[in-house]
Amino acid sequence: MKAFAYHRSIAPMIWALVGLSVVEMGVVHALIALWKPAVGLCLSAVTLLGIAWLVRLVRSFPRLPVLVGEDIVVMRVGTLRRIDVPADAIARLRASWTAEALKQRSVLRLSLLAYPNVVIDLTQPLPHGKRAIRAVAHRLDDPAAFSAALAELQGADDRR
């Protein structure tokens, strides 16, 4: 299996969100604590849990890369989302796309806050929760290497 990282593309934006959360907690929660100390304490506890969850998510990015195997592509974003795409379900790697196309319910965006740099179109919809996925969008650190691995995978699939 070949591994493809995405943490250098996605993690900085999540860290910025963590930083904003810390500032928000310091300012807003202090003001609320002056008004109602119990409410301020509860709000701070919930925010701290949210920050801890975000930190844990970002730390999972390097451990859980996107994988291209012999007959499957594992698309994931840390511990948050994962979809296993069989090689025969991949139609193509799209060269370009519009923002409107990415907003469709049938597109699974694994790029979180970042704009995706790879979009895989599927030959058949794959179930993912309560919806059918027809395309998977992601922001990878090395989209060219991923494209080459996908082309190699599809070439191997054609030879079978």
PDB file of C-alpha atoms in Angstrom:
ATOM      1  CA  MET A   1       0.000   0.000   0.000  1.00  0.00           C
ATOM      2  CA  LYS A   2       1.169   3.498  -0.816  1.00  0.00           C
ATOM      3  CA  ALA A   3       0.456   6.223   1.739  1.00  0.00           C
ATOM      4  CA  PHE A   4      -0.354   9.846   0.928  1.00  0.00           C
ATOM      5  CA  ALA A   5      -0.228  12.529   3.593  1.00  0.00           C
ATOM      6  CA  TYR A   6      -2.629  15.429   3.909  1.00  0.00           C
ATOM      7  CA  HIS A   7      -1.708  16.853   7.300  1.00  0.00           C
ATOM      8  CA  ARG A   8       0.540  19.637   5.927  1.00  0.00           C
ATOM      9  CA  SER A   9      -2.372  20.899   3.815  1.00  0.00           C
ATOM     10  CA  ILE A  10      -5.233  20.606   6.297  1.00  0.00           C
ATOM     11  CA  ALA A  11      -3.720  20.849   9.800  1.00  0.00           C
ATOM     12  CA  PRO A  12      -2.706  24.559   9.689  1.00  0.00           C
ATOM     13  CA  MET A  13      -6.320  25.642   9.243  1.00  0.00           C
ATOM     14  CA  ILE A  14      -7.497  23.428  12.083  1.00  0.00           C
ATOM     15  CA  TRP A  15      -4.711  24.803  14.318  1.00  0.00           C
ATOM     16  CA  ALA A  16      -5.938  28.316  13.455  1.00  0.00           C
ATOM     17  CA  LEU A  17      -9.420  27.244  14.567  1.00  0.00           C
ATOM     18  CA  VAL A  18      -7.947  25.941  17.835  1.00  0.00           C
ATOM     19  CA  GLY A  19      -6.180  29.281  18.352  1.00  0.00           C
ATOM     20  CA  LEU A  20      -9.393  31.212  17.733  1.00  0.00           C
ATOM     21  CA  SER A  21     -11.210  28.932  20.169  1.00  0.00           C
ATOM     22  CA  VAL A  22      -8.643  29.655  22.875  1.00  0.00           C
ATOM     23  CA  VAL A  23      -8.973  33.437  22.344  1.00  0.00           C
ATOM     24  CA  GLU A  24     -12.766  33.169  22.287  1.00  0.00           C
ATOM     25  CA  MET A  25     -12.738  31.144  25.477  1.00  0.00           C
ATOM     26  CA  GLY A  26     -10.537  33.677  27.233  1.00  0.00           C
ATOM     27  CA  VAL A  27     -12.551  36.754  26.276  1.00  0.00           C
ATOM     28  CA  VAL A  28     -16.190  35.702  25.954  1.00  0.00           C
ATOM     29  CA  HIS A  29     -16.176  33.186  28.758  1.00  0.00           C
ATOM     30  CA  ALA A  30     -14.565  35.673  31.163  1.00  0.00           C
ATOM     31  CA  LEU A  31     -17.323  38.168  30.385  1.00  0.00           C
ATOM     32  CA  ILE A  32     -20.020  35.545  30.865  1.00  0.00           C
ATOM     33  CA  ALA A  33     -18.380  34.411  34.108  1.00  0.00           C
ATOM     34  CA  LEU A  34     -18.766  37.977  35.451  1.00  0.00           C
ATOM     35  CA  TRP A  35     -22.494  37.779  34.746  1.00  0.00           C
ATOM     36  CA  LYS A  36     -23.127  34.141  35.761  1.00  0.00           C
ATOM     37  CA  PRO A  37     -20.085  32.250  37.077  1.00  0.00           C
ATOM     38  CA  ALA A  38     -21.737  28.818  36.757  1.00  0.00           C
ATOM     39  CA  VAL A  39     -22.648  29.444  33.103  1.00  0.00           C
ATOM     40  CA  GLY A  40     -19.125  30.684  32.369  1.00  0.00           C
ATOM     41  CA  LEU A  41     -17.639  27.571  33.956  1.00  0.00           C
ATOM     42  CA  CYS A  42     -19.913  25.228  31.980  1.00  0.00           C
ATOM     43  CA  LEU A  43     -19.199  27.091  28.749  1.00  0.00           C
ATOM     44  CA  SER A  44     -15.458  26.914  29.405  1.00  0.00           C
ATOM     45  CA  ALA A  45     -15.665  23.173  30.087  1.00  0.00           C
ATOM     46  CA  VAL A  46     -17.538  22.549  26.818  1.00  0.00           C
ATOM     47  CA  THR A  47     -15.057  24.686  24.878  1.00  0.00           C
ATOM     48  CA  LEU A  48     -12.091  22.877  26.437  1.00  0.00           C
ATOM     49  CA  LEU A  49     -13.614  19.550  25.407  1.00  0.00           C
ATOM     50  CA  GLY A  50     -14.048  20.882  21.868  1.00  0.00           C
ATOM     51  CA  ILE A  51     -10.446  22.092  21.763  1.00  0.00           C
ATOM     52  CA  ALA A  52      -9.195  18.720  23.053  1.00  0.00           C
ATOM     53  CA  TRP A  53     -11.250  16.942  20.360  1.00  0.00           C
ATOM     54  CA  LEU A  54      -9.796  19.188  17.619  1.00  0.00           C
ATOM     55  CA  VAL A  55      -6.228  18.617  18.871  1.00  0.00           C
ATOM     56  CA  ARG A  56      -6.794  14.861  18.922  1.00  0.00           C
ATOM     57  CA  LEU A  57      -8.215  15.014  15.391  1.00  0.00           C
ATOM     58  CA  VAL A  58      -5.230  16.968  14.037  1.00  0.00           C
ATOM     59  CA  ARG A  59      -2.792  14.599  15.743  1.00  0.00           C
ATOM     60  CA  SER A  60      -4.499  11.658  13.972  1.00  0.00           C
ATOM     61  CA  PHE A  61      -3.810  13.094  10.491  1.00  0.00           C
ATOM     62  CA  PRO A  62      -0.191  11.867  10.152  1.00  0.00           C
ATOM     63  CA  ARG A  63      -1.049   8.453  11.636  1.00  0.00           C
ATOM     64  CA  LEU A  64      -3.952   7.818   9.245  1.00  0.00           C
ATOM     65  CA  PRO A  65      -2.929   8.761   5.693  1.00  0.00           C
ATOM     66  CA  VAL A  66      -4.832   8.137   2.469  1.00  0.00           C
ATOM     67  CA  LEU A  67      -3.870   4.686   1.160  1.00  0.00           C
ATOM     68  CA  VAL A  68      -3.763   3.255  -2.360  1.00  0.00           C
ATOM     69  CA  GLY A  69      -3.627  -0.532  -2.366  1.00  0.00           C
ATOM     70  CA  GLU A  70      -3.872  -3.235  -5.008  1.00  0.00           C
ATOM     71  CA  ASP A  71      -7.638  -3.126  -5.288  1.00  0.00           C
ATOM     72  CA  ILE A  72      -8.789  -0.362  -2.931  1.00  0.00           C
ATOM     73  CA  VAL A  73      -8.271   3.302  -2.123  1.00  0.00           C
ATOM     74  CA  VAL A  74      -8.807   4.256   1.509  1.00  0.00           C
ATOM     75  CA  MET A  75      -9.804   7.923   1.635  1.00  0.00           C
ATOM     76  CA  ARG A  76      -9.875   9.373   5.124  1.00  0.00           C
ATOM     77  CA  VAL A  77      -9.341  12.457   7.202  1.00  0.00           C
ATOM     78  CA  GLY A  78      -7.927  11.366  10.534  1.00  0.00           C
ATOM     79  CA  THR A  79     -10.397   9.711  12.842  1.00  0.00           C
ATOM     80  CA  LEU A  80     -13.252  11.876  11.549  1.00  0.00           C
ATOM     81  CA  ARG A  81     -14.239  10.196   8.279  1.00  0.00           C
ATOM     82  CA  ARG A  82     -13.214   7.250   6.137  1.00  0.00           C
ATOM     83  CA  ILE A  83     -14.491   5.687   2.946  1.00  0.00           C
ATOM     84  CA  ASP A  84     -13.051   2.613   1.249  1.00  0.00           C
ATOM     85  CA  VAL A  85     -13.293   2.964  -2.525  1.00  0.00           C
ATOM     86  CA  PRO A  86     -12.892  -0.254  -4.538  1.00  0.00           C
ATOM     87  CA  ALA A  87     -10.565   0.189  -7.521  1.00  0.00           C
ATOM     88  CA  ASP A  88     -13.284  -0.855  -9.974  1.00  0.00           C
ATOM     89  CA  ALA A  89     -15.578   1.880  -8.619  1.00  0.00           C
ATOM     90  CA  ILE A  90     -13.162   4.667  -9.637  1.00  0.00           C
ATOM     91  CA  ALA A  91     -14.172   6.319 -12.895  1.00  0.00           C
ATOM     92  CA  ARG A  92     -11.479   8.986 -13.054  1.00  0.00           C
ATOM     93  CA  LEU A  93      -9.468  11.554 -11.173  1.00  0.00           C
ATOM     94  CA  ARG A  94     -11.043  14.847 -12.130  1.00  0.00           C
ATOM     95  CA  ALA A  95      -8.690  17.525 -13.478  1.00  0.00           C
ATOM     96  CA  SER A  96     -10.902  20.488 -12.586  1.00  0.00           C
ATOM     97  CA  TRP A  97     -14.122  21.234 -10.750  1.00  0.00           C
ATOM     98  CA  THR A  98     -16.287  24.138  -9.698  1.00  0.00           C
ATOM     99  CA  ALA A  99     -17.219  25.265  -6.213  1.00  0.00           C
ATOM    100  CA  GLU A 100     -20.841  24.441  -7.078  1.00  0.00           C
ATOM    101  CA  ALA A 101     -19.922  20.848  -7.948  1.00  0.00           C
ATOM    102  CA  LEU A 102     -18.255  20.447  -4.541  1.00  0.00           C
ATOM    103  CA  LYS A 103     -21.415  21.594  -2.749  1.00  0.00           C
ATOM    104  CA  GLN A 104     -23.505  18.710  -4.081  1.00  0.00           C
ATOM    105  CA  ARG A 105     -24.729  16.256  -1.475  1.00  0.00           C
ATOM    106  CA  SER A 106     -23.252  13.349  -3.447  1.00  0.00           C
ATOM    107  CA  VAL A 107     -19.688  14.722  -3.015  1.00  0.00           C
ATOM    108  CA  LEU A 108     -17.857  13.648   0.131  1.00  0.00           C
ATOM    109  CA  ARG A 109     -15.468  16.492   1.054  1.00  0.00           C
ATOM    110  CA  LEU A 110     -12.632  15.216   3.172  1.00  0.00           C
ATOM    111  CA  SER A 111     -10.643  18.436   2.803  1.00  0.00           C
ATOM    112  CA  LEU A 112     -12.458  20.015   5.780  1.00  0.00           C
ATOM    113  CA  LEU A 113     -11.633  23.759   5.746  1.00  0.00           C
ATOM    114  CA  ALA A 114      -9.209  23.547   2.801  1.00  0.00           C
ATOM    115  CA  TYR A 115     -10.120  23.654  -0.889  1.00  0.00           C
ATOM    116  CA  PRO A 116      -9.625  20.171  -2.378  1.00  0.00           C
ATOM    117  CA  ASN A 117      -6.890  19.473  -4.916  1.00  0.00           C
ATOM    118  CA  VAL A 118      -8.066  15.968  -5.904  1.00  0.00           C
ATOM    119  CA  VAL A 119     -11.562  14.760  -6.762  1.00  0.00           C
ATOM    120  CA  ILE A 120     -12.265  11.116  -7.547  1.00  0.00           C
ATOM    121  CA  ASP A 121     -15.395  10.435  -9.602  1.00  0.00           C
ATOM    122  CA  LEU A 122     -17.019   7.071  -9.015  1.00  0.00           C
ATOM    123  CA  THR A 123     -18.631   4.728 -11.536  1.00  0.00           C
ATOM    124  CA  GLN A 124     -21.333   3.775  -9.062  1.00  0.00           C
ATOM    125  CA  PRO A 125     -22.565   5.458  -5.899  1.00  0.00           C
ATOM    126  CA  LEU A 126     -21.086   4.194  -2.646  1.00  0.00           C
ATOM    127  CA  PRO A 127     -23.159   4.230   0.538  1.00  0.00           C
ATOM    128  CA  HIS A 128     -21.840   6.533   3.245  1.00  0.00           C
ATOM    129  CA  GLY A 129     -24.189   7.022   6.156  1.00  0.00           C
ATOM    130  CA  LYS A 130     -27.555   8.176   4.876  1.00  0.00           C
ATOM    131  CA  ARG A 131     -26.329   9.308   1.473  1.00  0.00           C
ATOM    132  CA  ALA A 132     -24.856   7.884  -1.702  1.00  0.00           C
ATOM    133  CA  ILE A 133     -21.425   9.221  -2.652  1.00  0.00           C
ATOM    134  CA  ARG A 134     -20.618   9.788  -6.338  1.00  0.00           C
ATOM    135  CA  ALA A 135     -17.338  11.684  -5.815  1.00  0.00           C
ATOM    136  CA  VAL A 136     -14.708  12.092  -3.095  1.00  0.00           C
ATOM    137  CA  ALA A 137     -12.793  15.374  -2.717  1.00  0.00           C
ATOM    138  CA  HIS A 138      -9.628  15.741  -0.642  1.00  0.00           C
ATOM    139  CA  ARG A 139      -6.633  18.027  -0.106  1.00  0.00           C
ATOM    140  CA  LEU A 140      -3.441  15.976  -0.346  1.00  0.00           C
ATOM    141  CA  ASP A 141       0.124  17.144   0.208  1.00  0.00           C
ATOM    142  CA  ASP A 142       1.324  15.498  -3.048  1.00  0.00           C
ATOM    143  CA  PRO A 143      -1.568  15.309  -5.526  1.00  0.00           C
ATOM    144  CA  ALA A 144       0.751  14.446  -8.455  1.00  0.00           C
ATOM    145  CA  ALA A 145       2.066  11.305  -6.733  1.00  0.00           C
ATOM    146  CA  PHE A 146      -1.498  10.332  -5.809  1.00  0.00           C
ATOM    147  CA  SER A 147      -2.579  10.794  -9.422  1.00  0.00           C
ATOM    148  CA  ALA A 148       0.301   8.571 -10.577  1.00  0.00           C
ATOM    149  CA  ALA A 149      -0.589   5.877  -8.025  1.00  0.00           C
ATOM    150  CA  LEU A 150      -4.233   5.988  -9.113  1.00  0.00           C
ATOM    151  CA  ALA A 151      -3.219   5.707 -12.786  1.00  0.00           C
ATOM    152  CA  GLU A 152      -1.014   2.721 -11.893  1.00  0.00           C
ATOM    153  CA  LEU A 153      -3.888   1.152  -9.967  1.00  0.00           C
ATOM    154  CA  GLN A 154      -6.308   1.620 -12.867  1.00  0.00           C
ATOM    155  CA  GLY A 155      -3.683   0.268 -15.296  1.00  0.00           C
ATOM    156  CA  ALA A 156      -3.276  -2.827 -13.127  1.00  0.00           C
ATOM    157  CA  ASP A 157      -7.055  -3.140 -12.972  1.00  0.00           C
ATOM    158  CA  ASP A 158      -7.286  -3.031 -16.786  1.00  0.00           C
ATOM    159  CA  ARG A 159      -4.684  -5.809 -17.141  1.00  0.00           C
ATOM    160  CA  ARG A 160      -6.704  -8.249 -15.003  1.00  0.00           C
TER     161      ARG A 160
END
